[in-house]
Structure formats: C-alpha cells, structure tokens
C-alpha cells in the first residue's frame, strides 16, 4: 500500500499532496508525500499513523529552510502551512497563542493594532 492511499484513510484529501511544491535544498531523497494538516487533531493522526507504519516525519514551516535528507528512509513532510491563525490574544495581559504555521506578519499585524510588538 502506498503512503498516499494509507493516509487517505486518516486525513481529508485537501491535506494530502505529492512531493511537488516541496523542494528541500538538493534533496537526495525526496519525501513520498507532503501532508498539510489543518488541525492539531490531524497532526496527531499523522504522527500516530507514521509511528505505526515505520515512516519518518520531517516537520517544516514554509519549507524554505528544510534540511537536506541524506538517508534513504521512507518519510513524509508535515507542513504547518494550513495551521494558521491567532487562537487567543489578550492585549491587556500581553499574551497570545498562534497556531504553528501562522506567519509572523499576521502576528505583527494583530499586535500593532494595540501598540504592541
């Protein structure tokens, strides 16, 4: 069974894509699949699936600075690109919670509205 077929039982179709669009620097061994979960629950499902299947997971943000994979082992890329948004912002308490893939520009815009940085 291929990785994408196996993960299709775990994640929605919009969270799965081929390795295209992910170009780590001089990838000697490209990923079998790029997974873009949309929730922490989907991340947990990917990690559980990977553990049970003996497949490695390479977590990345934008993928711009992803490390070079030099080992010929099976792995998937777990991108945080769909894990975006501010979940909590208490300007008076100077605290916020943002999802893992939230661009810093989004955080900066939200904080600037209250004179914070």
C-alpha positions as a printed Julia matrix, in Angstrom:
117×3 Matrix{Float64}:
  0.0    0.0    0.0
  1.37   3.42  -0.91
  1.72   6.23   1.6
 -0.95   8.4    0.0
 -3.51   5.58  -0.09
 -2.76   4.66   3.51
 -3.01   8.28   4.72
 -6.23   8.84   2.77
 -7.91   6.73   5.46
 -6.6    9.13   8.12
 -6.79  12.62   6.58
 -9.08  14.54   4.23
 -7.98  14.83   0.6
 -7.13  18.54   0.89
 -4.42  17.68   3.45
 -2.56  15.39   1.05
 -0.38  16.22  -1.93
  2.5   14.72  -3.8
  6.05  15.87  -3.12
  5.72  18.62  -5.77
  5.85  22.08  -4.26
  8.35  20.98  -1.64
 11.89  21.47  -2.82
 14.39  20.99   0.0
 17.91  22.06  -0.81
 19.42  19.39  -3.04
 17.01  16.65  -1.94
 18.87  13.42  -2.37
 15.84  11.5   -1.15
 12.53  13.28  -1.78
  9.55  12.67   0.5
  6.89  10.21  -0.52
  4.21  12.75   0.29
  3.66  16.24   1.67
  1.0   16.34   4.36
 -0.65  19.65   5.23
 -2.88  19.02   8.26
 -5.46  21.64   9.12
 -5.77  20.94  12.84
 -3.81  19.62  15.79
 -6.05  16.54  15.69
 -4.9   15.85  12.12
 -1.26  16.31  13.18
 -1.82  13.71  15.91
 -3.35  11.33  13.36
 -0.35  11.73  11.05
  2.11  11.1   13.88
  0.2    8.05  15.07
 -0.02   6.7   11.51
  3.7    7.31  10.89
  4.65   5.54  14.11
  2.54   2.51  13.27
  3.89   2.35   9.7
  7.56   3.0   10.5
  7.57   6.1    8.29
  9.63   9.14   9.26
  8.15  12.63   9.56
 10.0   15.83   8.62
  8.14  18.83  10.07
  8.54  22.09   8.14
  7.07  25.57   8.14
  7.28  27.19   4.73
  9.82  24.59   3.62
 12.29  27.27   2.55
 14.94  26.2    5.02
 14.16  22.49   5.2
 17.18  20.32   5.86
 18.71  18.08   3.23
 17.6   14.48   3.71
 20.62  12.26   3.17
 19.26   8.94   4.39
 17.33   6.62   2.08
 14.48   6.05   4.51
 10.77   6.45   3.89
  9.4    9.74   5.15
  6.66  12.3    4.67
  6.9   16.05   5.07
  4.49  17.52   7.6
  3.92  21.14   6.59
  2.39  23.62   9.03
  1.15  25.88   6.19
 -2.54  25.2    6.91
 -2.13  25.58  10.69
 -2.59  29.33  10.76
 -4.36  31.95  12.78
 -4.38  33.58  16.17
 -6.29  31.45  18.65
 -6.1   33.76  21.65
 -4.99  37.32  22.09
 -5.32  39.15  25.4
 -3.72  42.52  24.71
 -4.15  43.7   28.33
 -2.3   40.61  29.57
  0.33  40.8   26.81
 -0.34  37.18  25.84
 -1.3   35.46  22.63
 -1.49  31.98  21.18
 -0.94  31.44  17.48
 -1.09  28.19  15.52
  2.22  26.7   14.33
  2.03  27.88  10.72
  0.94  31.44  11.41
  3.19  33.88   9.56
  4.96  36.39  11.78
  3.42  39.16   9.64
 -0.04  38.06  10.83
  1.05  38.14  14.47
  2.73  41.5   13.95
 -0.41  43.0   12.38
 -2.6   41.84  15.27
 -0.19  43.16  17.91
  0.34  46.53  16.19
 -3.38  47.3   16.46
 -2.78  47.59  20.23
  0.62  49.27  20.07
  2.45  46.04  20.85
  5.21  44.18  19.05
